[in-house]
Coordinates of N, CA, C and O in Angstrom, one line a residue:
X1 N 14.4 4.2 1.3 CA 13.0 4.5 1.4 C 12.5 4.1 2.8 O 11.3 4.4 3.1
X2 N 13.2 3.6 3.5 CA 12.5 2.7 4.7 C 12.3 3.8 5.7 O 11.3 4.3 6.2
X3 N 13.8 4.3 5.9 CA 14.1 5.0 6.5 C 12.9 6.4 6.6 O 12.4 6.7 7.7
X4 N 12.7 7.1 5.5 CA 11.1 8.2 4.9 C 10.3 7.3 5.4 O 9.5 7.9 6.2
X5 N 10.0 6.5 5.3 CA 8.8 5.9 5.5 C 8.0 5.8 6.7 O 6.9 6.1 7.0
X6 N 9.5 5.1 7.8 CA 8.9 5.0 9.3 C 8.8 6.6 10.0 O 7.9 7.0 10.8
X7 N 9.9 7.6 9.6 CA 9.2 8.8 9.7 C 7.9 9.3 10.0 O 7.3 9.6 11.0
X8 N 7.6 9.3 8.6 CA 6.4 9.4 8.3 C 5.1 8.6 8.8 O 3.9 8.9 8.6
X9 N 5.6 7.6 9.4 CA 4.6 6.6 10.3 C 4.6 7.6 12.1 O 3.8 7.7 13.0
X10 N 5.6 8.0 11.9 CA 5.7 8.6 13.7 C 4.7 9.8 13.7 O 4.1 10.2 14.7
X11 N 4.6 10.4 12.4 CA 3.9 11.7 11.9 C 2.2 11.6 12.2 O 1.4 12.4 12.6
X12 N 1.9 10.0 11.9 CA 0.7 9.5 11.5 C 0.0 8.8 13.0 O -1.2 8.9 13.3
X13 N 1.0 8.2 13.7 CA 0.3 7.5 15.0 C 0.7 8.3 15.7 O 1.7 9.0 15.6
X14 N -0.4 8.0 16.9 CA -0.3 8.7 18.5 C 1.3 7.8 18.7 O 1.8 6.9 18.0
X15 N 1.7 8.5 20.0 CA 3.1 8.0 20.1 C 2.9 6.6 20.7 O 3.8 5.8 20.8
X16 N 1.3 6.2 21.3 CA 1.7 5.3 22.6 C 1.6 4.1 21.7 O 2.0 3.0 22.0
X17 N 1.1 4.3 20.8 CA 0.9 3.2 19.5 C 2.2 3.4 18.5 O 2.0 2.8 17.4
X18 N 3.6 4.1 18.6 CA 4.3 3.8 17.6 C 4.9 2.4 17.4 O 5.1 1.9 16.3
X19 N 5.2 1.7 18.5 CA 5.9 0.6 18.4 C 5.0 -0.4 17.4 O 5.4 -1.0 16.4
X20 N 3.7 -0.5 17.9 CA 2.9 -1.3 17.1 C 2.9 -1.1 15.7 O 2.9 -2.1 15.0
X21 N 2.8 0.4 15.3 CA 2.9 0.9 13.8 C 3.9 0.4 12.9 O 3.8 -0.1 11.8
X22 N 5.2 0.9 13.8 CA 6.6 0.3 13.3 C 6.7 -1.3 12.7 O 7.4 -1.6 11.7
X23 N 5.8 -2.3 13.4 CA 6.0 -3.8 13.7 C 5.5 -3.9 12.6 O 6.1 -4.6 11.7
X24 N 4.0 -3.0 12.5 CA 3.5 -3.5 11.4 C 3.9 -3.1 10.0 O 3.7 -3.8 9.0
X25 N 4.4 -2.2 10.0 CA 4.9 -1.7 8.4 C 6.1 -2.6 8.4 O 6.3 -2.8 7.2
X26 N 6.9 -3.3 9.1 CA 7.8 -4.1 8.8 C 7.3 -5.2 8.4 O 8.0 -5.7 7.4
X27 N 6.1 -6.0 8.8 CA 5.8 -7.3 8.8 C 5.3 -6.9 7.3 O 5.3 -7.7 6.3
X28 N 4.8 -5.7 7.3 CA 3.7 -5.7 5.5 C 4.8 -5.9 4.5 O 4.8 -6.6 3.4
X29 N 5.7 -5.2 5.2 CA 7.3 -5.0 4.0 C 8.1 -5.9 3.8 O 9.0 -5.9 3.0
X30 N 7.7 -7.1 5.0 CA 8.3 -8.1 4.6 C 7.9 -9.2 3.7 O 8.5 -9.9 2.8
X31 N 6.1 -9.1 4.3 CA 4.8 -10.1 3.8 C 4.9 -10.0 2.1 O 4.4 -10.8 1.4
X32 N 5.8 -8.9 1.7 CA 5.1 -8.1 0.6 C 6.3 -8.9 -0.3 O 6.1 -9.1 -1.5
X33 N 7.2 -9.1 0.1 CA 8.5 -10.1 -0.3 C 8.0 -11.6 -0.8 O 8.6 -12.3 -1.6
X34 N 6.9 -11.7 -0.2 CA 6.6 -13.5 -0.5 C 5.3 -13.2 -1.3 O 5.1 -13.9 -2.3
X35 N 4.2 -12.3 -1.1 CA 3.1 -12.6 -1.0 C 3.0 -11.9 -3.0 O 2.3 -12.3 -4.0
X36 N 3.9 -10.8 -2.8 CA 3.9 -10.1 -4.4 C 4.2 -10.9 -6.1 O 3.6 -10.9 -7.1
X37 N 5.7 -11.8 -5.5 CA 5.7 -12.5 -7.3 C 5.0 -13.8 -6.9 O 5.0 -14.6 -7.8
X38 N 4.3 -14.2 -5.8 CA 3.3 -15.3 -5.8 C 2.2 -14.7 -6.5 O 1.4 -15.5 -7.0
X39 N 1.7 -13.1 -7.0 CA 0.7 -12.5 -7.2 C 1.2 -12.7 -8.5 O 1.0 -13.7 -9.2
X40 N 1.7 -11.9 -8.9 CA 2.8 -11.8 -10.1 C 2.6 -12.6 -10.9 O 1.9 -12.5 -11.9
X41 N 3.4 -14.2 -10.3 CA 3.2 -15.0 -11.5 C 2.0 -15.7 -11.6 O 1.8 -16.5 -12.6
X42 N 0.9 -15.4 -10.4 CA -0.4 -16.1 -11.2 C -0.7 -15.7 -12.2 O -0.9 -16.3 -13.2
X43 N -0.7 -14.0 -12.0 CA -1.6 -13.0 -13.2 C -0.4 -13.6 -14.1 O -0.8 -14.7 -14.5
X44 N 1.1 -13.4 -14.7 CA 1.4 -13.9 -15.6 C 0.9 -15.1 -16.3 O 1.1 -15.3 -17.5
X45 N 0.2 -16.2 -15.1 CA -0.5 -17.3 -16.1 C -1.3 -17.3 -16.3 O -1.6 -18.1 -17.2
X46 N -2.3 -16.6 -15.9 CA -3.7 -16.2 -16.3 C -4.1 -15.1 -17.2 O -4.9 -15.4 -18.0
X47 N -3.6 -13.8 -17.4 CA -3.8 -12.8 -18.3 C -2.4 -12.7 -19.0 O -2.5 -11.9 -20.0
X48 N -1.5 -13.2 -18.8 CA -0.4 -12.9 -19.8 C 0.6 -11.7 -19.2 O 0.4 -11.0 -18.2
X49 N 1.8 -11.8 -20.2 CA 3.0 -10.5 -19.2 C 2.3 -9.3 -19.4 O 2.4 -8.4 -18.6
X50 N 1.0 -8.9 -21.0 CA 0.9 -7.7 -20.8 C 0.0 -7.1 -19.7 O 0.0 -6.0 -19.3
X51 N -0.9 -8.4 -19.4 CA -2.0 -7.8 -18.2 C -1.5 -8.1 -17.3 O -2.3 -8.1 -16.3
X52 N -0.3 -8.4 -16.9 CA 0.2 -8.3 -15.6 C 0.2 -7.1 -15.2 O -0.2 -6.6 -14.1
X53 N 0.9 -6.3 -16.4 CA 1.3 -5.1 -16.4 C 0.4 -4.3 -16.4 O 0.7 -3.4 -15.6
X54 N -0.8 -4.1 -16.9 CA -1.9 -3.5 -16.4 C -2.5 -3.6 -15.1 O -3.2 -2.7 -14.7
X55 N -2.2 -4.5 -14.6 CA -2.9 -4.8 -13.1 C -1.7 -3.9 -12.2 O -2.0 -3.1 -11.3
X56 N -0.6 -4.1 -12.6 CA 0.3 -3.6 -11.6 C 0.4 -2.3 -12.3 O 1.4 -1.8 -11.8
X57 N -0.1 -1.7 -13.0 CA -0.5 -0.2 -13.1 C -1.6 0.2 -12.8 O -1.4 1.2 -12.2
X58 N -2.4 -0.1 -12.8 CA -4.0 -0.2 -12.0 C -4.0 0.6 -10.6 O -4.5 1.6 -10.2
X59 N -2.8 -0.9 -9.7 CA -2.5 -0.7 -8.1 C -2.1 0.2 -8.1 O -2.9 1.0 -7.6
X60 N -0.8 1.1 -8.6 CA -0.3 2.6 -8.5 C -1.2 3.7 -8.8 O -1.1 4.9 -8.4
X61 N -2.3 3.0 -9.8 CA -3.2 4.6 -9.7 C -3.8 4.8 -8.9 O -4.2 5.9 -8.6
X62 N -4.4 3.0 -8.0 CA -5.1 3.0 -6.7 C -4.4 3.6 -5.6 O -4.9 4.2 -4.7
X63 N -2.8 3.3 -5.9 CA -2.0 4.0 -4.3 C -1.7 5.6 -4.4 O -1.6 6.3 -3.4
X64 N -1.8 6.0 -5.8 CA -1.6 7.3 -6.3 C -2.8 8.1 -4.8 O -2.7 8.8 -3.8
X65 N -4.3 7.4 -5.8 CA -5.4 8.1 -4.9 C -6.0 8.2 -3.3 O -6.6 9.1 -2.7
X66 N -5.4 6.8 -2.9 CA -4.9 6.7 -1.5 C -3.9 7.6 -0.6 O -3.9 7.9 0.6
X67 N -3.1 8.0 -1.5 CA -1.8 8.8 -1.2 C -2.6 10.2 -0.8 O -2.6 10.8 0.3
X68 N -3.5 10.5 -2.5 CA -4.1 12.0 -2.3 C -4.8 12.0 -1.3 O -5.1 13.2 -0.9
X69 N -5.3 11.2 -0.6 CA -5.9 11.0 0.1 C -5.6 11.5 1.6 O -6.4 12.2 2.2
X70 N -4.5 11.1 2.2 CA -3.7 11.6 3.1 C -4.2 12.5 3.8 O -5.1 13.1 3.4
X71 N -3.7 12.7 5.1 CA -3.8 13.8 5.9 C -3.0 13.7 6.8 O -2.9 12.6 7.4
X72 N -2.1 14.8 7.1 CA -1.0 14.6 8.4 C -1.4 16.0 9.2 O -1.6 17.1 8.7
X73 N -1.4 15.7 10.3 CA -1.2 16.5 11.3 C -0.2 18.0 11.3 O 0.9 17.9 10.8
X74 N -0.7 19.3 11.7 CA -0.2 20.2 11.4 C 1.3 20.6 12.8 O 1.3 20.8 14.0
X75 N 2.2 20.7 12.1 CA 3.2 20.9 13.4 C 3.6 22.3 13.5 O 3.7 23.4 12.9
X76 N 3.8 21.7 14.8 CA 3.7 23.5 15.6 C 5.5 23.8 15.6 O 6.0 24.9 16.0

């Protein structure tokens, strides 16, 4: 997936800003390694495994409409 992804990052920034783009989708993908079952197991102690599960279905219908959201550049 990484691989589609920074792609698709080249698609999205001016070129003089790719490096920065790059840096940052690594550091998110990394952040996202520590910062996620720290999230995780709060909501498991606070709402339980089933509303974990609702929260973490919630965020994909949120990324769903972010996604629709999109716009890329038309290539010649």
């Amino acid at each position: 997936m990484q691989p589609s992804r920074q792609a698709m990052i080249s698609d999205l920034v001016p070129r003089e800003r790719l490096m920065n783009a790059i840096a940052l989708n690594s550091a998110t993908m990394n952040s996202t390694r520590v910062v996620g079952p720290a999230i995780g197991g709060t909501l498991i102690a606070t709402v339980g495994m089933s509303g974990a599960f609702w929260v973490n279905a919630a965020t994909f219908v949120l990324l769903l409409g972010v996604l629709a959201m999109m716009r890329f550049p038309e290539r010649t």
